[in-house]
Amino acid sequence: GESVGLHLPTLSVQEGDNSIINCAYSNSASDYFIWYKQESGKGPQFIIDIRSNMDKRQGQRVTVLLNKTVKHLSLQIAATQPGDSAVYFCAESQNTDKLIFGTGTRLQVFP
Amino acid sequence: DAGITQSPRYKITETGRQVTLMCHQTWSHSYMFWYRQDLGHGLRLIYYSAAADITDKGEVPDGYVVSRSKTENFPLTLESATRSQTSVYFCASRGTATGELFFGEGSRLTVL
């Protein structure tokens, strides 16, 4: 999603629910996509990646979906936990060269 | 310890001063990157390096200088700091087999 002013788009979910974080990417030539999680005061941490020859990839509790037709990427988190609260960034690149990041989405998990 | 480390973690300086942020990685990764992070802009690439003595501009290189004389180090220099360079700076590295970046903990720079 796009940010408005200084505020990140925020997704609020209840603990135990599934979360879906969306990302629109800009470069139709991008062939590698990656999701990062960033907790307050820390550097971004890798979650999952996907190449353009795939449309779905699953990890532990996370799934990334890629729709190249509309240049859309999503991250699904199953059974969201309080520890999932963070800012999530998608990033794109060509040939795994330099990664270009989106502006991020804040995920808030409430009990 | 193995990993990627940045120093200093916090720095306050004045407009016009030179500042160097250090980045060191112990994995012998070929690629290293510098990003800045500001509210509303996410992470923006400043410079990157594919190997020692090879550097290239990213999205926002103006006002910054980098060097890569050794594979493990990738310092970022602000030759004459400006208030607009107040930000959190992240260094990252990766090998050649994967696109995954490994990030440092960040350096918070304030320019008064």
Tab-separated table of C-alpha atoms in Angstrom, chain A residues 3 5-8 32 34 36 38 41-46 49 51 87 89 95-104 106, chain B residues 9 31 33 35 37 39-45 48 57-59 90 94 96-106 108:
chain	number	residue	atom	x	y	z
A	3	SER	CA	1.651	5.793	2.736
A	5	GLY	CA	2.140	11.766	4.683
A	6	LEU	CA	4.166	10.357	7.550
A	7	HIS	CA	1.727	7.625	8.439
A	8	LEU	CA	2.172	4.021	7.447
A	32	TYR	CA	12.465	-11.436	-7.772
A	34	ILE	CA	10.946	-10.555	-1.081
A	36	TYR	CA	10.893	-8.355	5.234
A	38	GLN	CA	11.058	-4.950	10.859
A	41	GLY	CA	14.593	-0.320	16.649
A	42	LYS	CA	15.916	-3.247	14.630
A	43	GLY	CA	17.053	-3.962	11.114
A	44	PRO	CA	14.734	-5.705	8.641
A	45	GLN	CA	14.611	-9.500	8.798
A	46	PHE	CA	13.954	-11.839	5.883
A	49	ASP	CA	10.971	-14.663	-1.189
A	51	ARG	CA	10.738	-15.617	-8.151
A	87	VAL	CA	6.293	-3.207	9.951
A	89	PHE	CA	8.094	-4.377	3.627
A	95	ASN	CA	18.022	-10.667	-11.468
A	96	THR	CA	18.317	-10.375	-7.658
A	97	ASP	CA	20.352	-7.246	-8.259
A	98	LYS	CA	19.543	-4.281	-6.032
A	99	LEU	CA	16.369	-4.503	-3.997
A	100	ILE	CA	13.916	-1.620	-4.152
A	101	PHE	CA	11.611	-1.456	-1.152
A	102	GLY	CA	8.024	-0.355	-0.755
A	103	THR	CA	6.989	2.051	1.989
A	104	GLY	CA	5.774	-0.624	4.396
A	106	ARG	CA	2.325	-1.781	10.033
B	9	ARG	CA	24.797	3.152	16.365
B	31	TYR	CA	27.386	-7.552	-2.316
B	33	PHE	CA	24.340	-1.991	0.321
B	35	TYR	CA	19.893	2.230	2.678
B	37	GLN	CA	15.020	4.881	6.237
B	39	LEU	CA	9.062	8.011	7.789
B	40	GLY	CA	6.841	7.827	4.750
B	41	HIS	CA	9.630	6.666	2.435
B	42	GLY	CA	10.495	3.216	3.639
B	43	LEU	CA	13.995	2.054	2.764
B	44	ARG	CA	15.746	3.884	-0.050
B	45	LEU	CA	18.951	2.640	-1.631
B	48	TYR	CA	25.693	-0.540	-3.421
B	57	LYS	CA	24.596	4.568	-7.277
B	58	GLY	CA	21.187	3.705	-5.931
B	59	GLU	CA	18.030	5.801	-5.767
B	90	PHE	CA	21.067	0.506	7.307
B	94	ARG	CA	24.313	-10.757	0.509
B	96	THR	CA	25.851	-14.397	-4.942
B	97	ALA	CA	23.597	-17.429	-4.601
B	98	THR	CA	20.567	-15.696	-3.138
B	99	GLY	CA	18.757	-12.398	-3.244
B	100	GLU	CA	18.235	-12.310	0.525
B	101	LEU	CA	19.802	-9.288	2.187
B	102	PHE	CA	21.151	-9.465	5.716
B	103	PHE	CA	20.786	-6.154	7.513
B	104	GLY	CA	22.726	-4.532	10.284
B	105	GLU	CA	21.016	-2.975	13.289
B	106	GLY	CA	21.137	0.530	11.849
B	108	ARG	CA	20.710	6.684	13.711
